[in-house]
Tab-separated table of C-alpha atoms in Angstrom:
chain	number	residue	atom	x	y	z
A	1	MET	CA	-16.536	4.899	-8.503
A	2	GLU	CA	-16.136	1.415	-5.720
A	3	ILE	CA	-15.887	-1.439	-6.469
A	4	ALA	CA	-15.701	-4.515	-4.068
A	5	LEU	CA	-12.210	-6.993	-5.052
A	6	VAL	CA	-13.167	-10.128	-4.739
A	7	THR	CA	-10.139	-12.744	-3.606
A	8	ASN	CA	-9.926	-16.305	-2.878
A	9	GLY	CA	-7.447	-17.913	-0.546
A	10	GLY	CA	-7.789	-18.946	3.434
A	11	ARG	CA	-5.966	-16.331	4.958
A	12	GLY	CA	-6.508	-12.509	4.799
A	13	VAL	CA	-4.529	-9.991	6.802
A	14	GLN	CA	-5.542	-6.650	7.612
A	15	LEU	CA	-3.992	-3.305	7.104
A	16	GLN	CA	-2.767	-1.166	10.027
A	17	SER	CA	-1.620	1.619	8.646
A	18	THR	CA	-2.022	4.105	5.817
A	19	CYS	CA	0.408	3.502	2.552
A	20	THR	CA	0.696	5.782	-0.452
A	21	ALA	CA	2.650	4.681	-3.167
A	22	THR	CA	3.316	5.340	-6.847
A	23	GLY	CA	4.156	3.258	-9.733
A	24	VAL	CA	6.319	4.851	-12.613
A	25	TYR	CA	6.644	2.985	-16.361
A	26	VAL	CA	7.863	5.118	-18.789
A	27	ARG	CA	10.223	3.496	-21.646
A	28	GLN	CA	11.139	5.990	-24.210
A	29	ASN	CA	14.089	4.710	-26.239
A	30	GLY	CA	12.475	4.274	-29.428
A	31	PRO	CA	8.976	4.425	-31.013
A	32	PRO	CA	7.092	3.115	-29.504
A	33	GLY	CA	7.454	4.913	-26.402
A	34	ARG	CA	5.655	3.757	-23.109
A	35	PHE	CA	4.285	5.648	-20.741
A	36	GLY	CA	1.941	4.999	-17.224
A	37	VAL	CA	1.590	6.441	-13.960
A	38	ILE	CA	-0.111	5.612	-10.917
A	39	GLU	CA	-1.210	6.770	-7.387
A	40	LEU	CA	-2.270	4.567	-4.832
A	41	ILE	CA	-3.386	4.810	-1.416
A	42	LEU	CA	-4.073	1.602	0.684
A	43	GLU	CA	-6.370	2.601	3.837
A	44	PRO	CA	-7.724	0.751	6.450
A	45	ALA	CA	-11.517	0.703	5.669
A	46	THR	CA	-14.209	1.312	8.820
A	47	SER	CA	-14.533	-2.738	9.280
A	48	TRP	CA	-12.300	-5.967	9.592
A	49	TYR	CA	-14.095	-7.485	8.063
A	50	SER	CA	-15.273	-6.077	4.929
A	51	PRO	CA	-14.063	-7.240	1.418
A	52	CYS	CA	-11.642	-4.771	-0.089
A	53	THR	CA	-12.064	-2.758	-2.192
A	54	LEU	CA	-10.836	-0.211	-4.847
A	55	SER	CA	-12.062	3.489	-5.490
A	56	TRP	CA	-11.830	4.543	-8.965
A	57	GLU	CA	-10.841	8.722	-8.367
A	58	VAL	CA	-9.028	9.955	-11.063
A	59	THR	CA	-10.463	11.769	-14.141
A	60	ASP	CA	-10.214	10.140	-17.573
A	61	ALA	CA	-7.913	12.887	-18.325
A	62	GLN	CA	-5.240	11.289	-15.594
A	63	ILE	CA	-6.154	7.761	-16.392
A	64	PRO	CA	-8.773	6.514	-19.111
A	65	ILE	CA	-11.146	3.911	-17.812
A	66	ARG	CA	-10.281	1.940	-19.989
A	67	PHE	CA	-7.064	0.681	-18.093
A	68	ILE	CA	-9.090	-0.594	-14.869
A	69	ASP	CA	-9.112	-3.860	-15.614
A	70	ALA	CA	-5.010	-3.560	-15.919
A	71	VAL	CA	-5.323	-2.044	-12.533
A	72	ILE	CA	-7.344	-4.676	-11.268
A	73	SER	CA	-5.903	-7.812	-12.645
A	74	SER	CA	-2.658	-6.292	-11.631
A	75	ILE	CA	-3.848	-6.117	-8.200
A	76	LYS	CA	-4.591	-9.144	-7.763
A	77	TYR	CA	-1.352	-10.418	-9.195
A	78	VAL	CA	0.813	-8.939	-6.400
A	79	MET	CA	-1.705	-10.689	-3.553
A	80	ALA	CA	-0.774	-14.147	-5.405
A	81	GLU	CA	2.720	-13.795	-5.153
A	82	GLU	CA	4.916	-15.597	-2.316
A	83	ALA	CA	6.417	-12.143	-1.339
A	84	PHE	CA	2.539	-10.724	-0.181
A	85	ASP	CA	1.972	-11.800	3.395
A	86	GLY	CA	-1.562	-13.283	3.337
A	87	ASP	CA	-3.927	-14.361	0.734
A	88	TYR	CA	-5.696	-10.932	0.191
A	89	LEU	CA	-6.284	-7.655	2.334
A	90	SER	CA	-8.950	-7.819	4.893
A	91	GLY	CA	-10.970	-4.548	5.678
A	92	CYS	CA	-8.879	-2.483	3.167
A	93	ARG	CA	-9.364	0.636	0.369
A	94	ILE	CA	-6.842	1.247	-2.513
A	95	ARG	CA	-7.763	4.231	-4.036
A	96	VAL	CA	-6.630	5.553	-7.050
A	97	VAL	CA	-6.019	9.008	-6.710
A	98	ASN	CA	-3.758	9.926	-9.825
A	99	GLY	CA	-1.918	8.858	-12.702
A	100	ALA	CA	-1.061	10.411	-16.405
A	101	TYR	CA	-1.635	9.070	-19.742
A	102	HIS	CA	-0.262	10.301	-23.168
A	103	GLU	CA	-2.404	9.386	-26.130
A	104	THR	CA	0.214	7.822	-27.818
A	105	ASP	CA	2.484	5.874	-25.595
A	106	SER	CA	0.386	4.595	-22.931
A	107	LYS	CA	-0.591	0.621	-23.360
A	108	VAL	CA	-2.112	-1.875	-21.234
A	109	SER	CA	0.971	-2.905	-19.931
A	110	CYS	CA	2.401	-0.081	-19.397
A	111	TYR	CA	-0.472	0.429	-16.631
A	112	GLN	CA	-0.234	-2.712	-15.585
A	113	MET	CA	3.690	-2.725	-14.661
A	114	ALA	CA	3.287	0.760	-13.412
A	115	SER	CA	-0.045	-0.748	-10.542
A	116	VAL	CA	2.356	-3.822	-10.116
A	117	MET	CA	4.910	-1.549	-9.479
A	118	ALA	CA	2.372	0.768	-6.580
A	119	MET	CA	1.139	-2.402	-5.305
A	120	ARG	CA	4.441	-3.572	-3.788
A	121	GLU	CA	5.503	-0.572	-2.989
A	122	ALA	CA	2.639	0.470	-0.355
A	123	LEU	CA	2.340	-3.241	1.202
A	124	ARG	CA	6.483	-2.902	1.601
A	125	ALA	CA	5.606	0.077	3.412
A	126	ALA	CA	2.667	-1.566	5.119
A	127	GLY	CA	5.135	-4.498	5.825
A	128	LEU	CA	2.863	-7.329	4.584
A	129	TYR	CA	5.462	-7.761	1.062
A	130	ALA	CA	8.934	-9.015	1.863
A	131	PRO	CA	11.398	-6.228	1.392
A	132	LEU	CA	13.925	-5.520	-2.467
A	133	ALA	CA	16.720	-7.886	-1.858
A	134	LEU	CA	19.899	-6.392	-2.210
A	135	GLY	CA	20.720	-6.151	-6.377
A	136	ASP	CA	16.254	-6.174	-7.226
A	137	ALA	CA	14.870	-3.509	-8.762
């Protein structure tokens, strides 16, 4: 499933190379647990002027489709942060290629956190997000 990510802003930035990142949000200290894992690939699109798109390439066993809104909102959240070097990505394809789900412990908030972690990591690898400062986690 391919979805166009419509974003607002004045300055789009282009992705120059393919970047892969995994976000793991697992907290198992007590009931209920928290469990969300997502793997993203950011790759340049064939044309720089095309909108940024999200490609959902996972099965319901990996990440149920009901979490797609949490993933999309988290990606847009990261692109609205000051540490992101632009207002939006242009000519980019964000592929959700892998993940993990737990029937009891996976919640919307878990995929929001995992998606934020993965998107930040991928943008750091691309040089479009401020690097971690000492003491940051």
